[in-house]
Amino acid sequence: GAVVSQHPSWVICKSGTSVKIECRSLDFQATTMFWYRQFPKQSLMLMATSNEGSKATYEQGVEKDKFLINHASLTLSTLTVTSAHPEDSSFYICSALSNRQETQYFGPGTRLLVL
Amino acid sequence: AQSVTQLDSQVPVFEEAPVELRCNYSSSVSVYLFWYVQYPNQGLQLLLKYLSGSTLVKGINGFEAEFNKSQTSFHLRKPSVHISDTAEYFCAVSEGGSYIPTFGRGTSLIVHP
């Protein structure tokens, strides 16, 4: 089946630093990847849609300068949380779209804690 | 725009009992429907999906769901649950041709011994 990995699985950082999260599709190519944020006991909130070779499309209310997304290849998208603050602490989940199957496959998530 | 309603935030059930997790959606066009499971501190895993064809869809781990267009529902069922099925379950819908689903708020399935 389709496998999506995320790295790191968890990260603790100091306020003001930047954190990069990688999302990889391991056995399929993904022109489109998605980044979600999930708060405790809540559903997923779509942050942005990442398309290979072009700029990401951000959802309303998501700061594009704070959450930098790069999708340089068909198997890798990265999310960089710049100048992280404690309120950015959350569970970040990526997904990759398998175009042939019209289905999103999700990564295991990255838990970010900003102190 | 589509929306998804998961009617139960929490469903407690005893092991080996049957379970149904309810999901209703609203959309004016044809839809794709999905059920995902999320175990604690993990990402989402696809249980099953309906894109077209047979309205009864069988997924992994013994789960199945039935698409009912007239009732705009896609309820998830399992005839006999295990302790290991304890998790959060999300229903999602995307309008035909769109690859971006809208997720429900989730239903927490709690299986007791």
mmCIF file with all atom_site columns, C-alpha atoms in Angstrom:
data_model
loop_
_atom_site.group_PDB
_atom_site.id
_atom_site.type_symbol
_atom_site.label_atom_id
_atom_site.label_alt_id
_atom_site.label_comp_id
_atom_site.label_asym_id
_atom_site.label_entity_id
_atom_site.label_seq_id
_atom_site.pdbx_PDB_ins_code
_atom_site.Cartn_x
_atom_site.Cartn_y
_atom_site.Cartn_z
_atom_site.occupancy
_atom_site.B_iso_or_equiv
_atom_site.pdbx_formal_charge
_atom_site.auth_seq_id
_atom_site.auth_comp_id
_atom_site.auth_asym_id
_atom_site.auth_atom_id
_atom_site.pdbx_PDB_model_num
ATOM 1   C CA . GLY A 1 1   ? 0.000   0.000  0.000  1.00 0.00 ? 1   GLY A CA 1
ATOM 2   C CA . ALA A 1 2   ? 0.853   3.659  -0.182 1.00 0.00 ? 2   ALA A CA 1
ATOM 3   C CA . VAL A 1 3   ? 3.181   4.781  2.595  1.00 0.00 ? 3   VAL A CA 1
ATOM 4   C CA . VAL A 1 4   ? 3.871   8.312  3.736  1.00 0.00 ? 4   VAL A CA 1
ATOM 5   C CA . SER A 1 5   ? 6.560   9.095  6.266  1.00 0.00 ? 5   SER A CA 1
ATOM 6   C CA . GLN A 1 6   ? 7.202   12.169 8.376  1.00 0.00 ? 6   GLN A CA 1
ATOM 7   C CA . HIS A 1 7   ? 10.364  13.258 10.089 1.00 0.00 ? 7   HIS A CA 1
ATOM 8   C CA . PRO A 1 8   ? 10.830  14.001 12.876 1.00 0.00 ? 8   PRO A CA 1
ATOM 9   C CA . SER A 1 9   ? 8.036   12.250 14.754 1.00 0.00 ? 9   SER A CA 1
ATOM 10  C CA . TRP A 1 10  ? 8.374   14.723 17.597 1.00 0.00 ? 10  TRP A CA 1
ATOM 11  C CA . VAL A 1 11  ? 10.403  17.832 18.254 1.00 0.00 ? 11  VAL A CA 1
ATOM 12  C CA . ILE A 1 12  ? 10.907  20.197 21.168 1.00 0.00 ? 12  ILE A CA 1
ATOM 13  C CA . CYS A 1 13  ? 12.340  23.623 20.429 1.00 0.00 ? 13  CYS A CA 1
ATOM 14  C CA . LYS A 1 14  ? 12.872  26.981 22.050 1.00 0.00 ? 14  LYS A CA 1
ATOM 15  C CA . SER A 1 15  ? 10.635  29.899 21.278 1.00 0.00 ? 15  SER A CA 1
ATOM 16  C CA . GLY A 1 16  ? 11.978  31.937 18.371 1.00 0.00 ? 16  GLY A CA 1
ATOM 17  C CA . THR A 1 17  ? 13.690  29.080 16.573 1.00 0.00 ? 17  THR A CA 1
ATOM 18  C CA . SER A 1 18  ? 12.608  27.491 13.291 1.00 0.00 ? 18  SER A CA 1
ATOM 19  C CA . VAL A 1 19  ? 11.630  23.876 12.826 1.00 0.00 ? 19  VAL A CA 1
ATOM 20  C CA . LYS A 1 20  ? 11.508  21.910 9.584  1.00 0.00 ? 20  LYS A CA 1
ATOM 21  C CA . ILE A 1 21  ? 9.220   18.903 9.134  1.00 0.00 ? 21  ILE A CA 1
ATOM 22  C CA . GLU A 1 22  ? 9.657   16.547 6.184  1.00 0.00 ? 22  GLU A CA 1
ATOM 23  C CA . CYS A 1 23  ? 6.920   14.567 4.491  1.00 0.00 ? 23  CYS A CA 1
ATOM 24  C CA . ARG A 1 24  ? 7.831   11.823 2.031  1.00 0.00 ? 24  ARG A CA 1
ATOM 25  C CA . SER A 1 25  ? 5.772   9.510  -0.144 1.00 0.00 ? 25  SER A CA 1
ATOM 26  C CA . LEU A 1 26  ? 7.797   6.304  -0.081 1.00 0.00 ? 26  LEU A CA 1
ATOM 27  C CA . ASP A 1 27  ? 6.328   4.143  -2.825 1.00 0.00 ? 27  ASP A CA 1
ATOM 28  C CA . PHE A 1 28  ? 4.440   6.516  -5.066 1.00 0.00 ? 28  PHE A CA 1
ATOM 29  C CA . GLN A 1 29  ? 4.808   9.914  -6.611 1.00 0.00 ? 29  GLN A CA 1
ATOM 30  C CA . ALA A 1 30  ? 2.676   12.719 -5.270 1.00 0.00 ? 30  ALA A CA 1
ATOM 31  C CA . THR A 1 31  ? 2.180   15.871 -7.255 1.00 0.00 ? 31  THR A CA 1
ATOM 32  C CA . THR A 1 32  ? 0.054   17.210 -4.447 1.00 0.00 ? 32  THR A CA 1
ATOM 33  C CA . MET A 1 33  ? 0.623   17.021 -0.725 1.00 0.00 ? 33  MET A CA 1
ATOM 34  C CA . PHE A 1 34  ? -1.320  18.548 2.124  1.00 0.00 ? 34  PHE A CA 1
ATOM 35  C CA . TRP A 1 35  ? -0.418  19.877 5.531  1.00 0.00 ? 35  TRP A CA 1
ATOM 36  C CA . TYR A 1 36  ? -2.840  19.659 8.427  1.00 0.00 ? 36  TYR A CA 1
ATOM 37  C CA . ARG A 1 37  ? -2.815  20.765 12.014 1.00 0.00 ? 37  ARG A CA 1
ATOM 38  C CA . GLN A 1 38  ? -4.670  18.912 14.708 1.00 0.00 ? 38  GLN A CA 1
ATOM 39  C CA . PHE A 1 39  ? -5.455  20.198 18.181 1.00 0.00 ? 39  PHE A CA 1
ATOM 40  C CA . PRO A 1 40  ? -6.178  17.758 21.022 1.00 0.00 ? 40  PRO A CA 1
ATOM 41  C CA . LYS A 1 41  ? -9.499  15.960 20.680 1.00 0.00 ? 41  LYS A CA 1
ATOM 42  C CA . GLN A 1 42  ? -10.306 17.816 17.471 1.00 0.00 ? 42  GLN A CA 1
ATOM 43  C CA . SER A 1 43  ? -10.461 17.116 13.790 1.00 0.00 ? 43  SER A CA 1
ATOM 44  C CA . LEU A 1 44  ? -7.839  17.989 11.227 1.00 0.00 ? 44  LEU A CA 1
ATOM 45  C CA . MET A 1 45  ? -7.538  21.544 10.024 1.00 0.00 ? 45  MET A CA 1
ATOM 46  C CA . LEU A 1 46  ? -6.168  21.931 6.517  1.00 0.00 ? 46  LEU A CA 1
ATOM 47  C CA . MET A 1 47  ? -3.348  24.477 6.520  1.00 0.00 ? 47  MET A CA 1
ATOM 48  C CA . ALA A 1 48  ? -2.153  24.385 2.937  1.00 0.00 ? 48  ALA A CA 1
ATOM 49  C CA . THR A 1 49  ? -2.016  22.464 -0.294 1.00 0.00 ? 49  THR A CA 1
ATOM 50  C CA . SER A 1 50  ? 1.458   21.870 -1.668 1.00 0.00 ? 50  SER A CA 1
ATOM 51  C CA . ASN A 1 51  ? 1.986   21.310 -5.390 1.00 0.00 ? 51  ASN A CA 1
ATOM 52  C CA . GLU A 1 52  ? 5.275   20.094 -6.780 1.00 0.00 ? 52  GLU A CA 1
ATOM 53  C CA . GLY A 1 53  ? 7.200   22.847 -8.460 1.00 0.00 ? 53  GLY A CA 1
ATOM 54  C CA . SER A 1 54  ? 4.833   25.659 -7.564 1.00 0.00 ? 54  SER A CA 1
ATOM 55  C CA . LYS A 1 55  ? 3.834   27.801 -4.629 1.00 0.00 ? 55  LYS A CA 1
ATOM 56  C CA . ALA A 1 56  ? 1.642   26.353 -1.942 1.00 0.00 ? 56  ALA A CA 1
ATOM 57  C CA . THR A 1 57  ? -1.970  27.388 -1.555 1.00 0.00 ? 57  THR A CA 1
ATOM 58  C CA . TYR A 1 58  ? -2.751  28.434 1.994  1.00 0.00 ? 58  TYR A CA 1
ATOM 59  C CA . GLU A 1 59  ? -6.114  28.241 3.712  1.00 0.00 ? 59  GLU A CA 1
ATOM 60  C CA . GLN A 1 60  ? -7.668  31.373 5.100  1.00 0.00 ? 60  GLN A CA 1
ATOM 61  C CA . GLY A 1 61  ? -6.105  32.417 8.372  1.00 0.00 ? 61  GLY A CA 1
ATOM 62  C CA . VAL A 1 62  ? -2.849  30.510 7.891  1.00 0.00 ? 62  VAL A CA 1
ATOM 63  C CA . GLU A 1 63  ? 0.208   32.767 7.754  1.00 0.00 ? 63  GLU A CA 1
ATOM 64  C CA . LYS A 1 64  ? 2.268   31.817 4.727  1.00 0.00 ? 64  LYS A CA 1
ATOM 65  C CA . ASP A 1 65  ? 5.337   33.635 6.020  1.00 0.00 ? 65  ASP A CA 1
ATOM 66  C CA . LYS A 1 66  ? 5.220   31.694 9.238  1.00 0.00 ? 66  LYS A CA 1
ATOM 67  C CA . PHE A 1 67  ? 4.521   28.271 7.768  1.00 0.00 ? 67  PHE A CA 1
ATOM 68  C CA . LEU A 1 68  ? 6.853   27.912 4.798  1.00 0.00 ? 68  LEU A CA 1
ATOM 69  C CA . ILE A 1 69  ? 6.107   25.042 2.471  1.00 0.00 ? 69  ILE A CA 1
ATOM 70  C CA . ASN A 1 70  ? 8.424   23.664 -0.166 1.00 0.00 ? 70  ASN A CA 1
ATOM 71  C CA . HIS A 1 71  ? 7.561   20.838 -2.549 1.00 0.00 ? 71  HIS A CA 1
ATOM 72  C CA . ALA A 1 72  ? 10.734  20.416 -4.562 1.00 0.00 ? 72  ALA A CA 1
ATOM 73  C CA . SER A 1 73  ? 10.195  16.854 -5.768 1.00 0.00 ? 73  SER A CA 1
ATOM 74  C CA . LEU A 1 74  ? 7.386   14.397 -6.403 1.00 0.00 ? 74  LEU A CA 1
ATOM 75  C CA . THR A 1 75  ? 8.156   12.570 -3.162 1.00 0.00 ? 75  THR A CA 1
ATOM 76  C CA . LEU A 1 76  ? 9.078   15.309 -0.706 1.00 0.00 ? 76  LEU A CA 1
ATOM 77  C CA . SER A 1 77  ? 7.352   18.281 0.843  1.00 0.00 ? 77  SER A CA 1
ATOM 78  C CA . THR A 1 78  ? 8.656   20.257 3.790  1.00 0.00 ? 78  THR A CA 1
ATOM 79  C CA . LEU A 1 79  ? 6.931   22.507 6.306  1.00 0.00 ? 79  LEU A CA 1
ATOM 80  C CA . THR A 1 80  ? 9.064   25.008 8.171  1.00 0.00 ? 80  THR A CA 1
ATOM 81  C CA . VAL A 1 81  ? 7.595   26.699 11.210 1.00 0.00 ? 81  VAL A CA 1
ATOM 82  C CA . THR A 1 82  ? 9.532   29.945 11.418 1.00 0.00 ? 82  THR A CA 1
ATOM 83  C CA . SER A 1 83  ? 10.133  31.814 14.662 1.00 0.00 ? 83  SER A CA 1
ATOM 84  C CA . ALA A 1 84  ? 8.070   29.275 16.551 1.00 0.00 ? 84  ALA A CA 1
ATOM 85  C CA . HIS A 1 85  ? 6.042   30.331 19.572 1.00 0.00 ? 85  HIS A CA 1
ATOM 86  C CA . PRO A 1 86  ? 4.311   28.213 22.235 1.00 0.00 ? 86  PRO A CA 1
ATOM 87  C CA . GLU A 1 87  ? 0.956   28.657 20.490 1.00 0.00 ? 87  GLU A CA 1
ATOM 88  C CA . ASP A 1 88  ? 2.425   26.816 17.486 1.00 0.00 ? 88  ASP A CA 1
ATOM 89  C CA . SER A 1 89  ? 2.684   23.676 19.587 1.00 0.00 ? 89  SER A CA 1
ATOM 90  C CA . SER A 1 90  ? 0.490   21.120 17.930 1.00 0.00 ? 90  SER A CA 1
ATOM 91  C CA . PHE A 1 91  ? 0.304   17.863 16.014 1.00 0.00 ? 91  PHE A CA 1
ATOM 92  C CA . TYR A 1 92  ? 1.170   18.410 12.353 1.00 0.00 ? 92  TYR A CA 1
ATOM 93  C CA . ILE A 1 93  ? 0.113   15.798 9.832  1.00 0.00 ? 93  ILE A CA 1
ATOM 94  C CA . CYS A 1 94  ? 0.924   15.653 6.151  1.00 0.00 ? 94  CYS A CA 1
ATOM 95  C CA . SER A 1 95  ? -0.776  13.669 3.450  1.00 0.00 ? 95  SER A CA 1
ATOM 96  C CA . ALA A 1 96  ? 0.047   12.808 -0.129 1.00 0.00 ? 96  ALA A CA 1
ATOM 97  C CA . LEU A 1 97  ? -2.465  12.466 -2.890 1.00 0.00 ? 97  LEU A CA 1
ATOM 98  C CA . SER A 1 98  ? -2.333  9.358  -4.984 1.00 0.00 ? 98  SER A CA 1
ATOM 99  C CA . ASN A 1 99  ? -3.760  10.689 -8.200 1.00 0.00 ? 99  ASN A CA 1
ATOM 100 C CA . ARG A 1 100 ? -4.562  7.279  -9.611 1.00 0.00 ? 100 ARG A CA 1
ATOM 101 C CA . GLN A 1 101 ? -6.613  6.368  -6.576 1.00 0.00 ? 101 GLN A CA 1
ATOM 102 C CA . GLU A 1 102 ? -8.063  9.803  -5.756 1.00 0.00 ? 102 GLU A CA 1
ATOM 103 C CA . THR A 1 103 ? -7.183  9.179  -2.138 1.00 0.00 ? 103 THR A CA 1
ATOM 104 C CA . GLN A 1 104 ? -5.039  10.943 0.432  1.00 0.00 ? 104 GLN A CA 1
ATOM 105 C CA . TYR A 1 105 ? -2.548  8.848  2.370  1.00 0.00 ? 105 TYR A CA 1
ATOM 106 C CA . PHE A 1 106 ? -1.461  10.286 5.679  1.00 0.00 ? 106 PHE A CA 1
ATOM 107 C CA . GLY A 1 107 ? 1.855   10.437 7.432  1.00 0.00 ? 107 GLY A CA 1
ATOM 108 C CA . PRO A 1 108 ? 2.189   9.428  11.084 1.00 0.00 ? 108 PRO A CA 1
ATOM 109 C CA . GLY A 1 109 ? 2.320   13.034 12.261 1.00 0.00 ? 109 GLY A CA 1
ATOM 110 C CA . THR A 1 110 ? 4.863   15.256 13.988 1.00 0.00 ? 110 THR A CA 1
ATOM 111 C CA . ARG A 1 111 ? 4.264   16.518 17.467 1.00 0.00 ? 111 ARG A CA 1
ATOM 112 C CA . LEU A 1 112 ? 5.799   19.955 17.985 1.00 0.00 ? 112 LEU A CA 1
ATOM 113 C CA . LEU A 1 113 ? 6.321   21.446 21.419 1.00 0.00 ? 113 LEU A CA 1
ATOM 114 C CA . VAL A 1 114 ? 7.618   24.985 21.628 1.00 0.00 ? 114 VAL A CA 1
ATOM 115 C CA . LEU A 1 115 ? 8.939   26.037 25.023 1.00 0.00 ? 115 LEU A CA 1
ATOM 116 C CA . ALA B 2 1   ? -19.630 23.305 -0.289 1.00 0.00 ? 1   ALA B CA 1
ATOM 117 C CA . GLN B 2 2   ? -19.801 19.943 1.388  1.00 0.00 ? 2   GLN B CA 1
ATOM 118 C CA . SER B 2 3   ? -20.083 19.321 5.117  1.00 0.00 ? 3   SER B CA 1
ATOM 119 C CA . VAL B 2 4   ? -19.809 16.232 7.285  1.00 0.00 ? 4   VAL B CA 1
ATOM 120 C CA . THR B 2 5   ? -21.626 15.432 10.507 1.00 0.00 ? 5   THR B CA 1
ATOM 121 C CA . GLN B 2 6   ? -20.548 12.664 12.818 1.00 0.00 ? 6   GLN B CA 1
ATOM 122 C CA . LEU B 2 7   ? -23.473 12.389 15.141 1.00 0.00 ? 7   LEU B CA 1
ATOM 123 C CA . ASP B 2 8   ? -21.704 10.717 18.043 1.00 0.00 ? 8   ASP B CA 1
ATOM 124 C CA . SER B 2 9   ? -18.604 12.164 19.651 1.00 0.00 ? 9   SER B CA 1
ATOM 125 C CA . GLN B 2 10  ? -18.069 9.036  21.710 1.00 0.00 ? 10  GLN B CA 1
ATOM 126 C CA . VAL B 2 11  ? -19.301 5.455  21.351 1.00 0.00 ? 11  VAL B CA 1
ATOM 127 C CA . PRO B 2 12  ? -18.609 3.028  24.195 1.00 0.00 ? 12  PRO B CA 1
ATOM 128 C CA . VAL B 2 13  ? -19.113 -0.659 23.454 1.00 0.00 ? 13  VAL B CA 1
ATOM 129 C CA . PHE B 2 14  ? -18.178 -4.012 24.923 1.00 0.00 ? 14  PHE B CA 1
ATOM 130 C CA . GLU B 2 15  ? -15.705 -6.298 23.225 1.00 0.00 ? 15  GLU B CA 1
ATOM 131 C CA . GLU B 2 16  ? -17.229 -8.647 20.625 1.00 0.00 ? 16  GLU B CA 1
ATOM 132 C CA . ALA B 2 17  ? -20.355 -6.494 20.344 1.00 0.00 ? 17  ALA B CA 1
ATOM 133 C CA . PRO B 2 18  ? -21.365 -4.950 17.015 1.00 0.00 ? 18  PRO B CA 1
ATOM 134 C CA . VAL B 2 19  ? -20.860 -1.240 16.439 1.00 0.00 ? 19  VAL B CA 1
ATOM 135 C CA . GLU B 2 20  ? -22.087 1.435  14.064 1.00 0.00 ? 20  GLU B CA 1
ATOM 136 C CA . LEU B 2 21  ? -20.487 4.862  13.745 1.00 0.00 ? 21  LEU B CA 1
ATOM 137 C CA . ARG B 2 22  ? -22.740 7.320  12.023 1.00 0.00 ? 22  ARG B CA 1
ATOM 138 C CA . CYS B 2 23  ? -21.798 9.815  9.349  1.00 0.00 ? 23  CYS B CA 1
ATOM 139 C CA . ASN B 2 24  ? -24.031 12.138 7.364  1.00 0.00 ? 24  ASN B CA 1
ATOM 140 C CA . TYR B 2 25  ? -22.958 14.586 4.717  1.00 0.00 ? 25  TYR B CA 1
ATOM 141 C CA . SER B 2 26  ? -24.413 17.389 2.698  1.00 0.00 ? 26  SER B CA 1
ATOM 142 C CA . SER B 2 27  ? -23.444 18.120 -0.861 1.00 0.00 ? 27  SER B CA 1
ATOM 143 C CA . SER B 2 28  ? -25.166 19.189 -4.030 1.00 0.00 ? 28  SER B CA 1
ATOM 144 C CA . VAL B 2 29  ? -22.965 17.118 -6.317 1.00 0.00 ? 29  VAL B CA 1
ATOM 145 C CA . SER B 2 30  ? -21.569 13.618 -6.469 1.00 0.00 ? 30  SER B CA 1
ATOM 146 C CA . VAL B 2 31  ? -19.174 12.761 -3.674 1.00 0.00 ? 31  VAL B CA 1
ATOM 147 C CA . TYR B 2 32  ? -16.324 10.551 -2.650 1.00 0.00 ? 32  TYR B CA 1
ATOM 148 C CA . LEU B 2 33  ? -16.565 9.220  0.900  1.00 0.00 ? 33  LEU B CA 1
ATOM 149 C CA . PHE B 2 34  ? -13.870 8.002  3.267  1.00 0.00 ? 34  PHE B CA 1
ATOM 150 C CA . TRP B 2 35  ? -13.423 6.609  6.746  1.00 0.00 ? 35  TRP B CA 1
ATOM 151 C CA . TYR B 2 36  ? -10.085 7.021  8.489  1.00 0.00 ? 36  TYR B CA 1
ATOM 152 C CA . VAL B 2 37  ? -8.909  5.664  11.844 1.00 0.00 ? 37  VAL B CA 1
ATOM 153 C CA . GLN B 2 38  ? -6.441  7.430  14.111 1.00 0.00 ? 38  GLN B CA 1
ATOM 154 C CA . TYR B 2 39  ? -4.744  5.586  16.945 1.00 0.00 ? 39  TYR B CA 1
ATOM 155 C CA . PRO B 2 40  ? -3.293  7.655  19.801 1.00 0.00 ? 40  PRO B CA 1
ATOM 156 C CA . ASN B 2 41  ? -0.409  9.872  18.757 1.00 0.00 ? 41  ASN B CA 1
ATOM 157 C CA . GLN B 2 42  ? -0.484  8.593  15.199 1.00 0.00 ? 42  GLN B CA 1
ATOM 158 C CA . GLY B 2 43  ? -1.567  9.850  11.810 1.00 0.00 ? 43  GLY B CA 1
ATOM 159 C CA . LEU B 2 44  ? -4.679  8.755  9.969  1.00 0.00 ? 44  LEU B CA 1
ATOM 160 C CA . GLN B 2 45  ? -5.008  5.380  8.329  1.00 0.00 ? 45  GLN B CA 1
ATOM 161 C CA . LEU B 2 46  ? -7.486  4.794  5.527  1.00 0.00 ? 46  LEU B CA 1
ATOM 162 C CA . LEU B 2 47  ? -10.114 2.222  6.528  1.00 0.00 ? 47  LEU B CA 1
ATOM 163 C CA . LEU B 2 48  ? -12.211 2.288  3.383  1.00 0.00 ? 48  LEU B CA 1
ATOM 164 C CA . LYS B 2 49  ? -13.487 4.537  0.642  1.00 0.00 ? 49  LYS B CA 1
ATOM 165 C CA . TYR B 2 50  ? -16.402 4.896  -1.718 1.00 0.00 ? 50  TYR B CA 1
ATOM 166 C CA . LEU B 2 51  ? -15.699 6.420  -5.113 1.00 0.00 ? 51  LEU B CA 1
ATOM 167 C CA . SER B 2 52  ? -18.350 4.728  -7.264 1.00 0.00 ? 52  SER B CA 1
ATOM 168 C CA . GLY B 2 53  ? -19.970 1.367  -7.921 1.00 0.00 ? 53  GLY B CA 1
ATOM 169 C CA . SER B 2 54  ? -21.260 -0.920 -5.174 1.00 0.00 ? 54  SER B CA 1
ATOM 170 C CA . THR B 2 55  ? -22.699 1.017  -2.265 1.00 0.00 ? 55  THR B CA 1
ATOM 171 C CA . LEU B 2 56  ? -21.435 -1.532 0.256  1.00 0.00 ? 56  LEU B CA 1
ATOM 172 C CA . VAL B 2 57  ? -17.753 -1.021 0.791  1.00 0.00 ? 57  VAL B CA 1
ATOM 173 C CA . LYS B 2 58  ? -15.529 -3.396 2.699  1.00 0.00 ? 58  LYS B CA 1
ATOM 174 C CA . GLY B 2 59  ? -12.375 -2.125 4.325  1.00 0.00 ? 59  GLY B CA 1
ATOM 175 C CA . ILE B 2 60  ? -9.542  -3.281 6.502  1.00 0.00 ? 60  ILE B CA 1
ATOM 176 C CA . ASN B 2 61  ? -9.821  -4.752 9.992  1.00 0.00 ? 61  ASN B CA 1
ATOM 177 C CA . GLY B 2 62  ? -13.303 -6.144 9.324  1.00 0.00 ? 62  GLY B CA 1
ATOM 178 C CA . PHE B 2 63  ? -14.995 -2.769 8.876  1.00 0.00 ? 63  PHE B CA 1
ATOM 179 C CA . GLU B 2 64  ? -17.553 -1.986 6.208  1.00 0.00 ? 64  GLU B CA 1
ATOM 180 C CA . ALA B 2 65  ? -19.675 1.006  5.286  1.00 0.00 ? 65  ALA B CA 1
ATOM 181 C CA . GLU B 2 66  ? -22.732 1.563  3.168  1.00 0.00 ? 66  GLU B CA 1
ATOM 182 C CA . PHE B 2 67  ? -23.325 4.594  0.996  1.00 0.00 ? 67  PHE B CA 1
ATOM 183 C CA . ASN B 2 68  ? -26.955 5.659  1.134  1.00 0.00 ? 68  ASN B CA 1
ATOM 184 C CA . LYS B 2 69  ? -27.532 8.458  -1.327 1.00 0.00 ? 69  LYS B CA 1
ATOM 185 C CA . SER B 2 70  ? -31.154 9.119  -0.394 1.00 0.00 ? 70  SER B CA 1
ATOM 186 C CA . GLN B 2 71  ? -30.242 9.515  3.263  1.00 0.00 ? 71  GLN B CA 1
ATOM 187 C CA . THR B 2 72  ? -26.872 11.136 2.509  1.00 0.00 ? 72  THR B CA 1
ATOM 188 C CA . SER B 2 73  ? -25.213 8.769  4.934  1.00 0.00 ? 73  SER B CA 1
ATOM 189 C CA . PHE B 2 74  ? -22.081 6.638  5.046  1.00 0.00 ? 74  PHE B CA 1
ATOM 190 C CA . HIS B 2 75  ? -22.248 4.750  8.330  1.00 0.00 ? 75  HIS B CA 1
ATOM 191 C CA . LEU B 2 76  ? -19.356 2.554  9.417  1.00 0.00 ? 76  LEU B CA 1
ATOM 192 C CA . ARG B 2 77  ? -20.041 -0.882 10.893 1.00 0.00 ? 77  ARG B CA 1
ATOM 193 C CA . LYS B 2 78  ? -18.232 -3.819 12.383 1.00 0.00 ? 78  LYS B CA 1
ATOM 194 C CA . PRO B 2 79  ? -20.035 -6.979 13.530 1.00 0.00 ? 79  PRO B CA 1
ATOM 195 C CA . SER B 2 80  ? -17.669 -7.743 16.413 1.00 0.00 ? 80  SER B CA 1
ATOM 196 C CA . VAL B 2 81  ? -15.191 -5.248 17.843 1.00 0.00 ? 81  VAL B CA 1
ATOM 197 C CA . HIS B 2 82  ? -11.896 -5.879 19.584 1.00 0.00 ? 82  HIS B CA 1
ATOM 198 C CA . ILE B 2 83  ? -10.094 -3.931 22.278 1.00 0.00 ? 83  ILE B CA 1
ATOM 199 C CA . SER B 2 84  ? -7.580  -2.925 19.617 1.00 0.00 ? 84  SER B CA 1
ATOM 200 C CA . ASP B 2 85  ? -10.314 -1.079 17.704 1.00 0.00 ? 85  ASP B CA 1
ATOM 201 C CA . THR B 2 86  ? -10.298 1.622  20.375 1.00 0.00 ? 86  THR B CA 1
ATOM 202 C CA . ALA B 2 87  ? -9.378  4.745  18.422 1.00 0.00 ? 87  ALA B CA 1
ATOM 203 C CA . GLU B 2 88  ? -10.699 7.927  16.862 1.00 0.00 ? 88  GLU B CA 1
ATOM 204 C CA . TYR B 2 89  ? -12.631 7.494  13.626 1.00 0.00 ? 89  TYR B CA 1
ATOM 205 C CA . PHE B 2 90  ? -13.043 10.254 11.071 1.00 0.00 ? 90  PHE B CA 1
ATOM 206 C CA . CYS B 2 91  ? -15.523 10.382 8.241  1.00 0.00 ? 91  CYS B CA 1
ATOM 207 C CA . ALA B 2 92  ? -14.543 12.536 5.278  1.00 0.00 ? 92  ALA B CA 1
ATOM 208 C CA . VAL B 2 93  ? -16.220 13.641 2.064  1.00 0.00 ? 93  VAL B CA 1
ATOM 209 C CA . SER B 2 94  ? -14.922 15.274 -1.064 1.00 0.00 ? 94  SER B CA 1
ATOM 210 C CA . GLU B 2 95  ? -16.987 16.441 -3.969 1.00 0.00 ? 95  GLU B CA 1
ATOM 211 C CA . GLY B 2 96  ? -16.425 14.468 -7.142 1.00 0.00 ? 96  GLY B CA 1
ATOM 212 C CA . GLY B 2 97  ? -13.338 15.772 -8.893 1.00 0.00 ? 97  GLY B CA 1
ATOM 213 C CA . SER B 2 98  ? -11.940 17.417 -5.772 1.00 0.00 ? 98  SER B CA 1
ATOM 214 C CA . TYR B 2 99  ? -9.097  15.788 -3.907 1.00 0.00 ? 99  TYR B CA 1
ATOM 215 C CA . ILE B 2 100 ? -9.518  17.820 -0.755 1.00 0.00 ? 100 ILE B CA 1
ATOM 216 C CA . PRO B 2 101 ? -11.908 16.168 1.689  1.00 0.00 ? 101 PRO B CA 1
ATOM 217 C CA . THR B 2 102 ? -13.785 17.806 4.488  1.00 0.00 ? 102 THR B CA 1
ATOM 218 C CA . PHE B 2 103 ? -13.422 15.909 7.738  1.00 0.00 ? 103 PHE B CA 1
ATOM 219 C CA . GLY B 2 104 ? -16.007 15.312 10.408 1.00 0.00 ? 104 GLY B CA 1
ATOM 220 C CA . ARG B 2 105 ? -15.211 16.086 14.026 1.00 0.00 ? 105 ARG B CA 1
ATOM 221 C CA . GLY B 2 106 ? -14.439 12.456 14.759 1.00 0.00 ? 106 GLY B CA 1
ATOM 222 C CA . THR B 2 107 ? -16.006 9.706  16.856 1.00 0.00 ? 107 THR B CA 1
ATOM 223 C CA . SER B 2 108 ? -14.101 8.142  19.684 1.00 0.00 ? 108 SER B CA 1
ATOM 224 C CA . LEU B 2 109 ? -14.742 4.398  19.788 1.00 0.00 ? 109 LEU B CA 1
ATOM 225 C CA . ILE B 2 110 ? -14.037 2.961  23.218 1.00 0.00 ? 110 ILE B CA 1
ATOM 226 C CA . VAL B 2 111 ? -14.100 -0.815 23.483 1.00 0.00 ? 111 VAL B CA 1
ATOM 227 C CA . HIS B 2 112 ? -14.429 -2.212 26.983 1.00 0.00 ? 112 HIS B CA 1
ATOM 228 C CA . PRO B 2 113 ? -13.437 -5.760 27.990 1.00 0.00 ? 113 PRO B CA 1
#
